[in-house]
């Protein structure tokens, strides 16, 4: 799933402001850390 989205994201970054890209990166890290905590707690 992740591989499929890497290429379009790289292409989109050329047209998107750096502020938006960095905000997306922060959100992605936050979301992944939330998932890690959830998985650790509930053992999924």
GROMACS .gro file of N, CA and C in nm:
model
  132
    1UNK      N    1   0.084  -0.121   0.000
    1UNK     CA    2   0.000   0.000   0.000
    1UNK      C    3   0.087   0.125   0.000
    2UNK      N    4   0.189   0.126   0.086
    2UNK     CA    5   0.271   0.246   0.099
    2UNK      C    6   0.349   0.275  -0.029
    3UNK      N    7   0.403   0.171  -0.093
    3UNK     CA    8   0.481   0.190  -0.215
    3UNK      C    9   0.398   0.262  -0.322
    4UNK      N   10   0.270   0.226  -0.328
    4UNK     CA   11   0.183   0.281  -0.431
    4UNK      C   12   0.174   0.433  -0.422
    5UNK      N   13   0.184   0.485  -0.298
    5UNK     CA   14   0.163   0.629  -0.280
    5UNK      C   15   0.292   0.711  -0.282
    6UNK      N   16   0.407   0.648  -0.278
    6UNK     CA   17   0.531   0.724  -0.270
    6UNK      C   18   0.554   0.808  -0.397
    7UNK      N   19   0.531   0.750  -0.513
    7UNK     CA   20   0.558   0.823  -0.637
    7UNK      C   21   0.466   0.945  -0.654
    8UNK      N   22   0.334   0.929  -0.644
    8UNK     CA   23   0.246   1.047  -0.659
    8UNK      C   24   0.280   1.158  -0.560
    9UNK      N   25   0.314   1.122  -0.437
    9UNK     CA   26   0.347   1.224  -0.337
    9UNK      C   27   0.469   1.305  -0.380
   10UNK      N   28   0.571   1.236  -0.432
   10UNK     CA   29   0.691   1.307  -0.477
   10UNK      C   30   0.655   1.403  -0.590
   11UNK      N   31   0.567   1.361  -0.679
   11UNK     CA   32   0.528   1.446  -0.791
   11UNK      C   33   0.448   1.567  -0.740
   12UNK      N   34   0.359   1.542  -0.645
   12UNK     CA   35   0.273   1.649  -0.593
   12UNK      C   36   0.355   1.754  -0.519
   13UNK      N   37   0.462   1.712  -0.452
   13UNK     CA   38   0.541   1.806  -0.372
   13UNK      C   39   0.596   1.921  -0.455
   14UNK      N   40   0.615   1.899  -0.584
   14UNK     CA   41   0.666   2.005  -0.670
   14UNK      C   42   0.567   2.121  -0.681
   15UNK      N   43   0.438   2.093  -0.663
   15UNK     CA   44   0.336   2.195  -0.682
   15UNK      C   45   0.279   2.245  -0.550
   16UNK      N   46   0.320   2.184  -0.439
   16UNK     CA   47   0.260   2.216  -0.309
   16UNK      C   48   0.360   2.295  -0.225
   17UNK      N   49   0.313   2.398  -0.153
   17UNK     CA   50   0.403   2.477  -0.068
   17UNK      C   51   0.472   2.392   0.037
   18UNK      N   52   0.593   2.431   0.075
   18UNK     CA   53   0.670   2.356   0.173
   18UNK      C   54   0.597   2.348   0.307
   19UNK      N   55   0.523   2.454   0.342
   19UNK     CA   56   0.451   2.454   0.469
   19UNK      C   57   0.351   2.339   0.473
   20UNK      N   58   0.281   2.320   0.362
   20UNK     CA   59   0.181   2.213   0.355
   20UNK      C   60   0.247   2.076   0.363
   21UNK      N   61   0.358   2.061   0.292
   21UNK     CA   62   0.430   1.933   0.291
   21UNK      C   63   0.481   1.900   0.431
   22UNK      N   64   0.538   1.998   0.500
   22UNK     CA   65   0.592   1.974   0.634
   22UNK      C   66   0.477   1.943   0.731
   23UNK      N   67   0.364   2.010   0.715
   23UNK     CA   68   0.249   1.982   0.800
   23UNK      C   69   0.200   1.839   0.779
   24UNK      N   70   0.198   1.795   0.654
   24UNK     CA   71   0.158   1.657   0.623
   24UNK      C   72   0.256   1.558   0.685
   25UNK      N   73   0.384   1.591   0.680
   25UNK     CA   74   0.486   1.503   0.737
   25UNK      C   75   0.468   1.492   0.888
   26UNK      N   76   0.442   1.606   0.954
   26UNK     CA   77   0.420   1.605   1.099
   26UNK      C   78   0.297   1.521   1.132
   27UNK      N   79   0.190   1.540   1.055
   27UNK     CA   80   0.067   1.463   1.080
   27UNK      C   81   0.092   1.315   1.060
   28UNK      N   82   0.168   1.280   0.957
   28UNK     CA   83   0.194   1.139   0.928
   28UNK      C   84   0.273   1.075   1.043
   29UNK      N   85   0.373   1.149   1.095
   29UNK     CA   86   0.452   1.097   1.208
   29UNK      C   87   0.364   1.082   1.332
   30UNK      N   88   0.280   1.183   1.357
   30UNK     CA   89   0.190   1.180   1.473
   30UNK      C   90   0.095   1.061   1.463
   31UNK      N   91   0.039   1.040   1.343
   31UNK     CA   92  -0.055   0.931   1.321
   31UNK      C   93   0.012   0.796   1.341
   32UNK      N   94   0.133   0.781   1.288
   32UNK     CA   95   0.204   0.653   1.302
   32UNK      C   96   0.240   0.627   1.448
   33UNK      N   97   0.276   0.733   1.522
   33UNK     CA   98   0.309   0.714   1.663
   33UNK      C   99   0.183   0.677   1.742
   34UNK      N  100   0.069   0.735   1.705
   34UNK     CA  101  -0.058   0.698   1.768
   34UNK      C  102  -0.088   0.551   1.744
   35UNK      N  103  -0.071   0.506   1.620
   35UNK     CA  104  -0.096   0.366   1.586
   35UNK      C  105  -0.005   0.274   1.666
   36UNK      N  106   0.121   0.317   1.683
   36UNK     CA  107   0.216   0.235   1.758
   36UNK      C  108   0.170   0.221   1.904
   37UNK      N  109   0.127   0.331   1.963
   37UNK     CA  110   0.078   0.327   2.102
   37UNK      C  111  -0.045   0.237   2.112
   38UNK      N  112  -0.136   0.251   2.016
   38UNK     CA  113  -0.259   0.172   2.016
   38UNK      C  114  -0.227   0.023   2.004
   39UNK      N  115  -0.135  -0.010   1.913
   39UNK     CA  116  -0.097  -0.150   1.894
   39UNK      C  117  -0.028  -0.206   2.017
   40UNK      N  118   0.057  -0.124   2.080
   40UNK     CA  119   0.126  -0.170   2.201
   40UNK      C  120   0.025  -0.196   2.313
   41UNK      N  121  -0.074  -0.109   2.324
   41UNK     CA  122  -0.170  -0.121   2.434
   41UNK      C  123  -0.266  -0.238   2.413
   42UNK      N  124  -0.316  -0.253   2.290
   42UNK     CA  125  -0.420  -0.353   2.264
   42UNK      C  126  -0.368  -0.478   2.194
   43UNK      N  127  -0.239  -0.479   2.160
   43UNK     CA  128  -0.178  -0.599   2.105
   43UNK      C  129  -0.233  -0.641   1.969
   44UNK      N  130  -0.262  -0.543   1.884
   44UNK     CA  131  -0.313  -0.576   1.750
   44UNK      C  132  -0.200  -0.609   1.655
   0.00000   0.00000   0.00000
